[in-house]
Coordinates of C-alpha atoms in Angstrom, one line a residue:
Chain Q
M773 CA -15.7 13.0 27.2
N774 CA -15.6 9.2 27.6
L775 CA -16.3 7.2 30.7
L776 CA -12.8 6.1 31.3
S777 CA -11.3 9.6 31.4
S778 CA -14.1 10.8 33.7
L779 CA -13.4 7.9 36.0
A780 CA -9.6 8.6 35.8
I781 CA -10.2 12.2 36.8
A782 CA -12.5 11.1 39.7
V783 CA -9.9 8.6 41.0
T784 CA -7.1 11.1 40.7
A785 CA -9.0 13.6 42.7
L786 CA -9.9 11.1 45.4
L787 CA -6.4 9.8 45.7
A788 CA -5.2 13.4 46.2
H789 CA -7.4 13.5 49.3
K790 CA -7.0 10.0 50.7
T791 CA -7.9 10.8 54.3
R792 CA -11.0 12.7 53.3
T793 CA -12.1 10.0 51.0
L794 CA -11.7 7.4 53.7
L795 CA -13.6 9.5 56.2
A796 CA -16.4 10.1 53.8
S797 CA -16.8 6.3 53.1
L798 CA -16.5 5.5 56.8
G799 CA -20.2 6.1 57.5
I800 CA -21.2 3.8 54.7
L801 CA -18.6 1.3 55.7
I802 CA -19.9 1.0 59.3
G803 CA -23.5 1.1 58.2
I804 CA -23.1 -1.8 55.7
A805 CA -20.9 -3.9 58.0
S806 CA -23.3 -3.6 60.9
V807 CA -26.3 -4.4 58.7
I808 CA -24.7 -7.6 57.4
V809 CA -23.6 -8.7 60.9
M810 CA -27.0 -7.9 62.4
V811 CA -28.9 -9.7 59.7
A812 CA -26.6 -12.6 60.2
I813 CA -27.3 -12.6 64.0
G814 CA -31.0 -12.3 63.3
K815 CA -31.0 -15.2 60.9
G816 CA -28.8 -17.2 63.2
S817 CA -31.0 -16.8 66.2
Q818 CA -34.1 -17.5 64.2
Q819 CA -32.5 -20.7 63.0
E820 CA -31.6 -21.6 66.6
V821 CA -35.1 -20.9 67.8
M822 CA -36.6 -23.0 65.1
D823 CA -34.2 -25.8 66.0
V824 CA -35.3 -25.6 69.6
I825 CA -39.0 -25.7 68.6
A826 CA -38.4 -28.7 66.5
G827 CA -36.4 -30.2 69.4
M828 CA -39.3 -29.8 71.8
G829 CA -41.2 -32.4 69.8
E830 CA -41.9 -32.9 66.2
N831 CA -45.5 -32.4 65.0
M832 CA -46.5 -31.8 68.6
I833 CA -49.6 -30.3 70.1
T834 CA -49.6 -29.3 73.7
I835 CA -52.9 -29.2 75.6
N836 CA -52.7 -26.9 78.6
A837 CA -55.3 -26.9 81.3
G838 CA -56.8 -23.5 81.6
E839 CA -56.4 -20.4 79.6
M840 CA -53.0 -19.5 78.2
K841 CA -52.1 -15.8 78.0
R842 CA -49.1 -14.3 76.3
R843 CA -47.1 -12.1 78.5
G844 CA -43.8 -10.5 77.4
G845 CA -43.7 -12.8 74.4
R846 CA -44.1 -16.0 76.5
L847 CA -47.0 -18.2 77.1
R848 CA -48.1 -18.4 80.7
L849 CA -50.9 -20.4 82.2
S850 CA -53.5 -18.6 84.3
G851 CA -55.9 -20.0 86.9
N852 CA -56.1 -23.4 88.4
V853 CA -58.2 -25.7 86.3
T854 CA -58.9 -29.2 87.3
T855 CA -60.9 -30.5 84.3
L856 CA -58.0 -32.0 82.2
S857 CA -57.5 -35.6 83.1
P858 CA -55.6 -38.8 82.0
R859 CA -59.0 -40.0 80.8
D860 CA -59.0 -37.2 78.2
A861 CA -55.6 -38.4 77.0
E862 CA -56.9 -41.9 76.6
R863 CA -59.9 -40.7 74.6
I864 CA -57.7 -38.6 72.3
A865 CA -55.4 -41.6 71.7
N866 CA -58.3 -43.8 70.9
E867 CA -60.7 -41.6 69.0
I868 CA -58.6 -39.3 66.8
E869 CA -57.0 -41.1 64.0
E870 CA -54.3 -38.4 63.2
V871 CA -52.9 -38.8 66.7
E872 CA -49.8 -41.0 67.0
L873 CA -48.7 -40.7 70.6
V874 CA -50.3 -39.1 73.7
A875 CA -48.7 -38.3 77.0
P876 CA -50.7 -36.8 80.0
F877 CA -48.3 -34.8 82.0
E878 CA -47.9 -33.2 85.4
E879 CA -44.9 -31.6 87.1
K880 CA -43.9 -30.1 90.4
R881 CA -40.8 -28.3 91.6
M882 CA -39.7 -30.2 94.7
N883 CA -36.7 -31.1 96.8
A884 CA -35.0 -34.4 96.0
K885 CA -32.5 -36.0 98.3
F886 CA -29.6 -38.3 97.7
G887 CA -27.8 -39.2 100.9
N888 CA -27.0 -35.9 102.5
N889 CA -27.4 -34.0 99.2
A890 CA -30.6 -32.1 98.5
A891 CA -31.5 -30.2 95.4
E892 CA -34.7 -28.7 94.0
T893 CA -35.6 -30.2 90.7
T894 CA -38.7 -30.8 88.6
I895 CA -40.5 -34.0 89.4
T896 CA -42.1 -34.9 86.1
G897 CA -44.8 -37.5 85.8
S898 CA -46.0 -38.9 82.5
T899 CA -46.4 -42.0 80.4
V900 CA -44.0 -44.0 78.2
D901 CA -44.9 -41.8 75.2
F902 CA -43.5 -38.7 76.8
P903 CA -39.9 -39.2 75.9
L904 CA -40.9 -40.2 72.4
I905 CA -43.0 -37.0 71.9
R906 CA -40.6 -34.6 73.5
G907 CA -37.5 -36.0 72.0
Y908 CA -35.9 -37.2 75.3
R909 CA -33.5 -40.1 74.7
I910 CA -32.2 -42.6 77.1
E911 CA -28.5 -42.4 77.3
K912 CA -27.9 -45.1 80.0
G913 CA -30.1 -47.6 81.7
E914 CA -33.7 -48.0 80.5
M915 CA -37.2 -46.5 80.4
F916 CA -39.9 -47.6 82.7
S917 CA -42.6 -49.8 81.3
E918 CA -46.4 -49.9 80.9
R919 CA -46.4 -52.2 83.9
D920 CA -44.6 -49.6 86.0
L921 CA -47.4 -47.2 85.1
K922 CA -50.1 -49.7 86.1
T923 CA -48.5 -50.4 89.4
A924 CA -47.4 -46.9 90.1
S925 CA -43.8 -48.1 90.7
R926 CA -41.2 -46.0 92.4
V927 CA -38.7 -45.9 89.5
A928 CA -37.2 -42.8 87.9
I929 CA -35.2 -41.6 84.9
I930 CA -33.0 -38.6 85.7
G931 CA -31.8 -35.6 83.6
K932 CA -28.2 -34.3 83.4
T933 CA -28.7 -31.2 85.5
A934 CA -30.4 -33.1 88.3
I935 CA -27.6 -35.6 88.3
K936 CA -25.0 -32.9 88.6
N937 CA -26.9 -31.3 91.5
L938 CA -27.6 -34.5 93.4
F939 CA -24.8 -36.9 92.5
G940 CA -22.0 -34.8 91.2
E941 CA -19.6 -37.2 89.5
E942 CA -21.2 -40.4 90.9
D943 CA -23.1 -42.8 88.6
P944 CA -26.8 -42.4 89.5
I945 CA -28.0 -45.8 88.0
G946 CA -29.3 -48.1 90.7
Q947 CA -29.1 -45.4 93.3
V948 CA -32.1 -44.4 95.4
V949 CA -33.4 -40.8 95.5
K950 CA -35.9 -39.6 98.0
V951 CA -38.7 -37.3 96.9
H952 CA -41.3 -36.3 99.5
F953 CA -39.9 -39.1 101.8
I954 CA -40.6 -41.7 99.0
P955 CA -37.6 -43.6 97.7
F956 CA -37.2 -43.8 94.0
K957 CA -34.8 -46.1 92.2
I958 CA -32.9 -44.5 89.3
I959 CA -33.1 -46.8 86.3
G960 CA -32.1 -44.6 83.5
V961 CA -30.4 -41.3 82.5
F962 CA -31.6 -38.9 79.8
E963 CA -29.3 -37.4 77.1
A964 CA -28.8 -33.7 77.6
K965 CA -31.4 -31.6 75.8
G966 CA -30.5 -28.0 76.6
V967 CA -32.9 -25.1 77.1
D968 CA -36.3 -24.6 75.6
T969 CA -37.7 -21.5 73.9
N970 CA -38.5 -20.0 77.2
G971 CA -34.9 -20.5 78.4
L972 CA -35.9 -23.2 80.8
D973 CA -33.4 -26.0 81.5
Q974 CA -34.9 -29.2 80.1
D975 CA -32.4 -31.4 81.8
D976 CA -33.3 -30.5 85.4
L977 CA -35.9 -33.2 85.9
I978 CA -36.6 -36.5 87.6
F979 CA -39.0 -38.4 85.4
I980 CA -41.4 -40.9 87.1
P981 CA -44.6 -42.7 86.1
L982 CA -47.6 -40.4 86.1
P983 CA -49.8 -42.5 88.4
T984 CA -46.9 -42.6 91.0
L985 CA -46.7 -38.8 90.9
M986 CA -50.5 -38.2 91.1
R987 CA -51.2 -40.7 93.8
R988 CA -48.2 -40.7 96.0
I989 CA -46.9 -37.1 95.7
V990 CA -49.4 -34.5 94.5
N991 CA -52.5 -36.4 95.4
Q992 CA -54.7 -35.2 92.5
T993 CA -56.7 -36.7 89.6
H994 CA -56.2 -34.0 87.1
V995 CA -53.2 -33.1 85.0
S996 CA -51.9 -29.7 83.8
R997 CA -50.9 -30.8 80.3
I998 CA -51.3 -33.4 77.7
F999 CA -48.6 -33.8 74.9
V1000 CA -49.9 -35.1 71.6
K1001 CA -47.9 -36.2 68.6
I1002 CA -49.7 -36.0 65.3
S1003 CA -48.9 -38.3 62.4
S1004 CA -47.7 -35.6 60.1
R1005 CA -47.2 -31.8 59.9
E1006 CA -50.1 -31.4 57.4
N1007 CA -52.5 -33.0 59.9
I1008 CA -51.7 -30.7 62.8
S1009 CA -54.5 -28.1 62.2
K1010 CA -57.1 -30.8 61.5
A1011 CA -56.1 -32.8 64.6
S1012 CA -56.2 -29.6 66.7
E1013 CA -59.8 -29.0 65.7
K1014 CA -60.8 -32.6 66.5
I1015 CA -59.0 -32.4 69.9
R1016 CA -60.8 -29.2 70.7
E1017 CA -64.2 -30.7 69.9
L1018 CA -63.5 -33.8 71.9
L1019 CA -62.3 -31.9 75.0
R1020 CA -65.3 -29.5 74.9
E1021 CA -67.6 -32.5 74.8
S1022 CA -65.7 -34.3 77.5
H1023 CA -65.6 -31.3 79.7
K1024 CA -69.3 -30.7 79.0
L1025 CA -68.8 -27.1 77.8
N1026 CA -71.9 -25.7 76.2
D1027 CA -71.7 -23.1 73.4
E1028 CA -71.6 -20.1 75.8
R1029 CA -68.6 -21.3 77.7
E1030 CA -65.1 -20.6 76.7
D1031 CA -62.5 -23.4 76.4
D1032 CA -61.1 -24.5 79.7
F1033 CA -57.9 -25.6 78.0
T1034 CA -55.5 -24.1 75.5
L1035 CA -54.0 -25.9 72.5
V1036 CA -50.6 -24.8 71.4
S1037 CA -49.2 -26.6 68.3
Q1038 CA -45.7 -26.5 66.9
L1039 CA -47.1 -24.3 64.1
D1040 CA -48.3 -21.8 66.7
L1041 CA -44.9 -21.7 68.4
E1042 CA -43.2 -21.3 65.0
E1043 CA -45.6 -18.5 64.1
M1044 CA -45.0 -16.8 67.4
K1045 CA -41.3 -16.9 67.0
R1046 CA -41.6 -15.8 63.4
E1047 CA -43.5 -12.7 64.5
T1048 CA -40.8 -11.9 67.0
S1049 CA -38.0 -12.3 64.5
E1050 CA -40.0 -10.2 62.0
L1051 CA -40.1 -7.5 64.5
F1052 CA -36.3 -7.9 64.9
T1053 CA -35.9 -7.7 61.2
K1054 CA -37.9 -4.5 61.0
L1055 CA -35.7 -3.1 63.8
I1056 CA -32.6 -4.0 61.8
V1057 CA -33.9 -2.4 58.7
G1058 CA -34.7 0.8 60.7
V1059 CA -31.3 0.9 62.2
A1060 CA -29.7 0.2 58.8
A1061 CA -31.7 3.0 57.2
I1062 CA -30.6 5.5 59.8
S1063 CA -26.9 4.5 59.7
L1064 CA -26.9 4.5 55.9
L1065 CA -28.6 7.9 56.0
V1066 CA -25.8 9.2 58.3
G1067 CA -23.3 7.6 55.9
G1068 CA -25.0 9.4 53.0
I1069 CA -24.9 12.7 54.8
G1070 CA -21.2 12.1 55.3
I1071 CA -20.7 11.8 51.6
L1072 CA -22.9 14.9 51.0
A1073 CA -20.8 17.0 53.4
V1074 CA -17.5 15.8 52.0
M1075 CA -18.7 16.4 48.4
L1076 CA -20.0 19.9 49.3
I1077 CA -16.7 20.8 50.9
S1078 CA -14.9 19.3 47.9
V1079 CA -16.9 21.3 45.5
K1080 CA -16.3 24.5 47.4
E1081 CA -12.6 23.8 47.7
R1082 CA -12.3 23.1 44.1
T1083 CA -14.3 25.9 42.7
K1084 CA -11.2 27.2 40.8
E1085 CA -10.6 23.7 39.4
I1086 CA -14.1 23.7 38.1
G1087 CA -13.5 27.1 36.5
I1088 CA -10.3 25.9 34.9
R1089 CA -12.0 22.8 33.5
R1090 CA -14.9 24.9 32.2
A1091 CA -12.6 27.4 30.6
V1092 CA -10.8 24.7 28.6
G1093 CA -14.0 23.2 27.4
A1094 CA -15.7 21.0 30.0
T1095 CA -19.5 21.1 29.7
R1096 CA -21.9 21.3 32.7
S1097 CA -22.6 17.6 32.4
D1098 CA -18.8 16.8 32.3
I1099 CA -18.6 18.5 35.7
V1100 CA -21.7 16.8 37.0
R1101 CA -20.3 13.5 35.9
Q1102 CA -16.9 14.1 37.5
F1103 CA -18.4 14.8 40.9
L1104 CA -21.0 12.1 40.6
Y1105 CA -18.3 9.5 39.9
E1106 CA -16.4 10.7 42.9
S1107 CA -19.3 10.2 45.2
L1108 CA -20.1 6.9 43.6
I1109 CA -16.6 5.7 44.1
I1110 CA -16.8 6.8 47.7
G1111 CA -20.1 4.9 48.1
F1112 CA -18.6 1.7 46.5
L1113 CA -15.4 2.0 48.4
G1114 CA -17.2 2.3 51.7
G1115 CA -19.7 -0.4 50.7
G1116 CA -17.0 -2.8 49.5
I1117 CA -14.9 -2.5 52.6
G1118 CA -18.1 -2.6 54.7
I1119 CA -19.2 -5.9 53.0
A1120 CA -15.7 -7.4 53.5
F1121 CA -15.7 -6.3 57.1
G1122 CA -19.3 -7.5 57.8
V1123 CA -18.7 -10.9 56.2
G1124 CA -15.3 -11.2 58.0
L1125 CA -16.9 -10.3 61.3
T1126 CA -19.7 -12.8 60.8
L1127 CA -17.4 -15.6 59.9
G1128 CA -15.1 -14.7 62.7
L1129 CA -17.9 -14.7 65.3
T1130 CA -19.2 -18.0 64.0
H1131 CA -15.7 -19.5 64.0
W1132 CA -14.2 -18.2 67.3
G1133 CA -17.1 -16.6 69.1
N1134 CA -19.2 -19.7 69.3
W1135 CA -22.2 -17.7 68.0
T1136 CA -24.8 -18.9 65.6
L1137 CA -24.7 -16.5 62.7
L1138 CA -26.1 -17.1 59.3
L1139 CA -24.7 -15.0 56.4
D1140 CA -27.5 -13.7 54.3
Q1141 CA -26.7 -13.3 50.6
D1142 CA -29.6 -11.0 50.0
S1143 CA -28.4 -8.6 52.5
I1144 CA -25.1 -8.4 50.7
W1145 CA -26.7 -7.7 47.4
T1146 CA -29.0 -5.2 48.9
A1147 CA -26.1 -3.5 50.6
S1148 CA -24.3 -3.2 47.2
W1149 CA -27.3 -1.5 45.6
V1150 CA -27.8 0.8 48.6
C1151 CA -24.2 1.9 48.3
A1152 CA -24.7 2.8 44.6
V1153 CA -27.9 4.6 45.3
I1154 CA -26.5 6.6 48.2
G1155 CA -23.5 7.5 46.1
V1156 CA -25.7 8.9 43.4
V1157 CA -28.4 10.5 45.6
F1158 CA -26.0 12.3 47.9
G1159 CA -23.6 13.1 45.1
V1160 CA -26.2 14.7 42.8
F1161 CA -26.8 17.8 44.7
P1162 CA -23.1 18.8 45.1
A1163 CA -22.4 17.8 41.5
I1164 CA -25.2 20.0 40.1
K1165 CA -24.2 22.8 42.4
A1166 CA -20.7 22.6 41.0
S1167 CA -21.9 22.6 37.4
K1168 CA -24.1 25.6 37.9
L1169 CA -21.2 28.0 38.5
D1170 CA -20.5 30.5 35.8
P1171 CA -17.0 29.7 34.6
M1172 CA -15.7 33.3 35.1
E1173 CA -17.1 33.5 38.6
A1174 CA -15.6 30.1 39.4
L1175 CA -12.2 31.3 38.2
T1176 CA -12.2 34.6 40.1
I1177 CA -13.6 33.2 43.4
E1178 CA -11.1 33.4 46.2
Chain S
M988 CA -15.1 38.7 7.5
S989 CA -14.1 39.4 11.1
L990 CA -13.0 36.6 13.3
L991 CA -14.7 38.2 16.3
E992 CA -17.7 40.6 16.0
M993 CA -19.4 42.3 18.9
N994 CA -22.4 44.5 18.3
S995 CA -23.9 46.6 21.2
I996 CA -22.7 44.3 23.9
C997 CA -24.0 45.2 27.4
K998 CA -23.3 43.4 30.7
S999 CA -24.8 44.3 34.0
Y1000 CA -24.7 42.6 37.4
R1001 CA -27.9 42.7 39.4
N1002 CA -27.5 43.2 43.1
I1003 CA -30.3 43.1 45.6
D1004 CA -31.4 46.7 45.1
F1005 CA -29.3 48.1 42.4
E1006 CA -27.8 47.2 39.0
T1007 CA -24.2 47.8 38.0
Q1008 CA -23.6 48.3 34.3
V1009 CA -20.1 47.0 33.7
L1010 CA -20.2 47.1 29.9
K1011 CA -22.2 49.7 28.0
D1012 CA -22.9 49.2 24.3
I1013 CA -19.6 47.7 23.2
T1014 CA -19.1 47.3 19.4
L1015 CA -15.9 45.7 18.4
H1016 CA -14.5 43.8 15.3
I1017 CA -11.3 41.8 15.4
N1018 CA -9.8 40.2 12.3
E1019 CA -7.9 37.1 12.0
G1020 CA -4.2 37.6 12.7
D1021 CA -4.8 40.8 14.7
Y1022 CA -2.6 41.6 17.6
I1023 CA -4.7 43.6 20.0
S1024 CA -4.3 45.1 23.4
I1025 CA -7.3 46.1 25.5
I1026 CA -6.2 48.5 28.2
G1027 CA -7.9 50.3 31.0
P1028 CA -7.6 50.9 34.7
S1029 CA -9.0 48.3 37.1
G1030 CA -12.7 48.3 37.3
S1031 CA -13.0 49.7 33.8
G1032 CA -14.7 46.5 32.6
K1033 CA -11.8 45.1 30.5
S1034 CA -11.8 41.7 32.3
T1035 CA -15.5 41.4 31.9
L1036 CA -15.1 42.1 28.2
M1037 CA -12.5 39.3 28.0
A1038 CA -14.8 37.0 29.9
I1039 CA -17.6 37.6 27.3
A1040 CA -15.3 37.5 24.4
G1041 CA -13.8 34.2 25.8
C1042 CA -17.3 32.7 26.2
L1043 CA -16.7 32.4 30.0
S1044 CA -19.7 34.7 30.7
K1045 CA -22.8 35.6 28.7
P1046 CA -23.6 39.2 27.8
T1047 CA -26.8 40.7 29.2
S1048 CA -27.7 42.0 25.7
G1049 CA -26.1 42.5 22.3
E1050 CA -24.9 40.2 19.6
Y1051 CA -21.6 38.3 19.6
I1052 CA -20.4 36.4 16.6
L1053 CA -17.2 34.3 16.9
D1054 CA -15.8 32.6 13.8
G1055 CA -19.2 32.8 12.1
E1056 CA -21.1 31.4 15.1
E1057 CA -23.6 33.5 17.1
V1058 CA -22.2 32.4 20.4
D1059 CA -24.6 34.5 22.6
K1060 CA -27.3 32.2 21.6
L1061 CA -25.5 28.9 22.1
S1062 CA -26.3 26.2 24.7
D1063 CA -23.9 25.3 27.4
R1064 CA -22.7 22.3 25.5
K1065 CA -22.0 24.2 22.3
L1066 CA -20.5 27.1 24.1
S1067 CA -18.1 24.7 25.9
R1068 CA -17.1 23.3 22.6
V1069 CA -16.4 26.8 21.3
R1070 CA -14.1 27.4 24.3
N1071 CA -12.5 24.1 23.7
E1072 CA -11.8 24.4 20.0
K1073 CA -11.6 28.1 19.2
I1074 CA -10.2 29.8 22.3
G1075 CA -7.0 29.6 24.3
F1076 CA -6.7 31.3 27.6
V1077 CA -3.6 32.7 29.4
F1078 CA -4.4 34.0 32.9
Q1079 CA -2.6 36.3 35.2
A1080 CA -2.9 33.7 38.0
F1081 CA -1.9 30.9 35.6
H1082 CA -4.9 28.8 36.7
L1083 CA -3.1 25.4 36.4
L1084 CA -4.5 22.3 38.2
P1085 CA -2.4 21.9 41.4
G1086 CA -0.7 18.6 41.9
V1087 CA -0.9 17.7 38.3
T1088 CA 2.2 17.5 36.0
A1089 CA 2.9 20.1 33.3
L1090 CA 2.2 17.4 30.7
D1091 CA -1.2 16.6 32.1
N1092 CA -2.1 20.3 32.6
V1093 CA -1.3 20.9 29.0
T1094 CA -3.4 18.0 27.8
L1095 CA -6.5 19.0 29.8
P1096 CA -8.3 20.7 26.9
L1097 CA -7.9 17.5 24.9
V1098 CA -9.7 15.5 27.6
Y1099 CA -12.8 17.5 26.9
S1100 CA -12.3 17.5 23.1
R1101 CA -14.9 16.0 20.9
N1102 CA -12.4 14.1 18.8
P1103 CA -9.2 14.0 20.6
P1104 CA -6.1 13.2 18.6
S1105 CA -4.4 9.8 19.1
D1106 CA -1.0 11.3 19.8
I1107 CA -2.1 13.5 22.8
K1108 CA 1.2 13.1 24.8
E1109 CA 3.3 13.7 21.6
R1110 CA 1.4 17.0 20.9
A1111 CA 1.7 18.1 24.5
R1112 CA 5.5 17.5 24.4
E1113 CA 5.6 19.5 21.2
V1114 CA 3.9 22.6 22.5
L1115 CA 5.9 22.4 25.8
A1116 CA 9.0 22.3 23.7
K1117 CA 7.8 25.3 21.8
V1118 CA 7.7 27.3 25.1
G1119 CA 11.1 25.9 26.1
L1120 CA 9.8 23.5 28.8
E1121 CA 10.8 20.2 27.3
H1122 CA 12.8 19.5 30.5
R1123 CA 9.9 20.1 32.9
L1124 CA 7.3 17.7 31.6
H1125 CA 6.7 15.9 34.9
H1126 CA 6.9 18.8 37.2
T1127 CA 3.8 20.0 39.1
P1128 CA 3.0 23.7 39.2
G1129 CA 4.4 23.9 42.7
Q1130 CA 7.8 22.8 41.5
L1131 CA 7.9 25.4 38.7
S1132 CA 8.8 29.0 38.8
G1133 CA 6.2 31.7 38.0
G1134 CA 7.7 32.2 34.5
E1135 CA 7.6 28.4 33.9
Q1136 CA 4.1 28.2 35.1
Q1137 CA 3.0 30.9 32.7
R1138 CA 4.7 29.1 29.9
V1139 CA 2.8 25.9 30.8
T1140 CA -0.4 28.0 30.6
I1141 CA 0.6 29.2 27.1
A1142 CA 1.3 25.7 26.0
R1143 CA -2.1 24.6 27.3
S1144 CA -3.7 27.5 25.3
L1145 CA -2.0 26.2 22.2
I1146 CA -2.6 22.5 22.4
N1147 CA -5.9 22.5 20.6
N1148 CA -4.6 24.9 18.0
P1149 CA -7.3 27.6 18.5
P1150 CA -7.5 30.6 16.2
I1151 CA -7.7 33.1 19.0
I1152 CA -5.9 33.5 22.4
F1153 CA -6.9 35.7 25.2
A1154 CA -4.3 36.7 27.7
D1155 CA -5.5 38.5 30.8
E1156 CA -2.6 40.4 32.4
P1157 CA -0.1 37.7 31.3
T1158 CA 2.9 39.5 32.9
G1159 CA 1.1 40.6 36.0
N1160 CA 2.6 38.0 38.3
L1161 CA 6.0 37.8 36.7
D1162 CA 9.3 39.6 37.2
S1163 CA 10.4 41.8 34.3
K1164 CA 12.8 39.2 32.8
N1165 CA 10.0 36.6 32.6
G1166 CA 7.6 39.2 31.5
I1167 CA 9.7 40.1 28.5
E1168 CA 10.1 36.4 27.7
T1169 CA 6.4 35.9 27.8
M1170 CA 5.7 38.8 25.5
K1171 CA 8.3 37.5 23.1
T1172 CA 6.4 34.3 22.9
F1173 CA 3.2 36.2 22.0
D1174 CA 5.0 38.2 19.4
K1175 CA 6.2 35.0 17.9
L1176 CA 2.7 33.4 17.9
V1177 CA 1.2 36.4 16.1
K1178 CA 3.8 35.9 13.4
E1179 CA 2.7 32.3 13.1
G1180 CA -0.8 33.6 12.3
K1181 CA -2.6 33.5 15.7
T1182 CA -5.0 36.2 16.8
I1183 CA -4.0 37.5 20.2
V1184 CA -5.9 39.7 22.5
L1185 CA -3.9 41.1 25.5
I1186 CA -5.8 42.5 28.4
T1187 CA -3.6 44.7 30.5
H1188 CA -3.2 48.0 32.4
D1189 CA 0.5 48.1 31.6
S1190 CA 1.1 50.4 28.7
E1191 CA 4.5 48.8 28.0
V1192 CA 2.8 45.4 27.5
A1193 CA 0.1 47.0 25.4
E1194 CA 2.7 48.5 23.1
H1195 CA 3.5 45.1 21.7
A1196 CA 0.1 45.0 19.9
D1197 CA -0.7 46.6 16.6
R1198 CA -4.0 47.9 17.8
I1199 CA -4.8 49.3 21.2
I1200 CA -8.3 49.6 22.5
S1201 CA -8.8 51.5 25.7
I1202 CA -11.8 50.9 27.9
L1203 CA -13.1 53.4 30.4
D1204 CA -16.2 53.0 32.5
G1205 CA -17.5 50.2 30.4
E1206 CA -17.1 52.0 27.1
I1207 CA -14.5 52.1 24.4
A1208 CA -12.7 55.3 24.9
S1209 CA -10.3 55.0 22.0
D1210 CA -9.3 52.5 19.3
T1211 CA -6.0 53.2 17.7
K1212 CA -3.9 51.3 15.2
R1213 CA -0.2 51.6 15.7
Q1214 CA 2.1 53.5 13.4
P1215 CA 3.1 51.3 10.6
S1216 CA 6.8 51.4 11.7
N1217 CA 6.7 47.7 12.6
L1218 CA 4.7 46.7 9.6
P1219 CA 7.6 45.9 7.2
E1220 CA 8.9 43.5 9.8
K1221 CA 5.5 41.8 10.0
L1222 CA 5.3 41.5 6.2

């Protein structure tokens, strides 16, 4: 018997039981569709995170005072270490050739006042390199200068969130904001930057010269962080090593003592997020495997019922000359078609949903071609695997018994 | 040479703790062109005998040669081919595919044929016309009367032009008028040279045949040739 007539028989049989065929393929359909959408969500969020990491600063190394520990997937600083200083930043800038820009950094959550308005915001102190390293851009007004740093001037650049909280709709440029009873003149406005990888609002800040913050507000000589920009991505690891050596020497740490600082490079962050997304991918694969297994069992159940219900048909076909393999093929084709039907509609559904969510839902989803190909193969394999058993069962029947069964 | 030759055929069904012997040492020869009735009460083993003769079931022991082939030793593939090419079946319960037109039911054996003819539909129309159903080609079994369904079954048994036709209680589900029509069809086929084996418990049906074999408790109780009163007509 040729392929075409086998297929024709299978199609006819499936068309005779449309509802059952659809129900059988429903499991596969939902499984495939959800896998495609979930993979797209995973890829999309991974892309988003990578964009955020890149947005935090290109080729950046962050030096944190004290030991960083990972808690719940996020880096948190522990202890209160006072050894990291602006002097370290100067030495890094002068002594390490791979370093392009350096910005010692300190911040404090404080109330700022404008007229009768008061709002808590992050008072950020750093140098002129800070906006360049972290990718903050001046939207209006201007940056403060080296001179402002030397004289510890009371000037500030303000972020969008802080503007909203303090000024509302009013233009902040030229206005005076009071922090810790000290008046600061707003000379510039940062472009909006959004949230960082930890979900913190990067626009809720008032940026002032570091010496002003250290002397007039927090009254300390150490900083909690130094941001460093490296000349190129390839140099990040080498520069990290050099910075570590320099700081250990500068902090007079002998061989027995641990680092009193933590270096986190852009590569580390990417690696961390990659691990998270790999975990997510494994989860998707797991869920996919389960849902496809359920879909396969759906096919199995329907095919077993079909075989039982059509025992007499099998007997008739055998009586007029169908071989065992003809019968196996007929039922195998049926389950294959169910598999492909479910898979095909599932792919269409999954792709449609992905595109729809991207278009109207304002989600970041990335359609993954591999997942579609894999899905197609999985459909075929499920069709065969879960169809083989009922098909063989059908072919094993003695023709006479099949005919006389009631 | 006989068309069908059975030597010491036995068939038993094994249950969990006992064995039922359905056929005991059956030896039977049928020649080409024979018109035979196998009669016996229900449970006598006549249906099992037909199943083995029709290659729908294998004997437990014994030798069975059909058209020169030792079919008791054949593989499933070859046995299926024998059923396809050498045997036609007419069943009491018709055994037509439900929801499939008369035309497609009749062509079913050709679907499984090794070398199907190119004019499948044409041949199906021919055999359906032969049984008087040329006006019912596209009706499904559900839309046909019992008599018409039985004629579709006969047409199906003829499509591949097999030398032998087994008919298991062909009139069992029919009223007397359709029963007579069906028997007339068989009489006609014998005259055209087919070998026909009727399995029945109805002596009136059995009377149509030239040779009546009666089965009792799995054994051949009698094997009688009819009086040659009809012979001149046959010749």
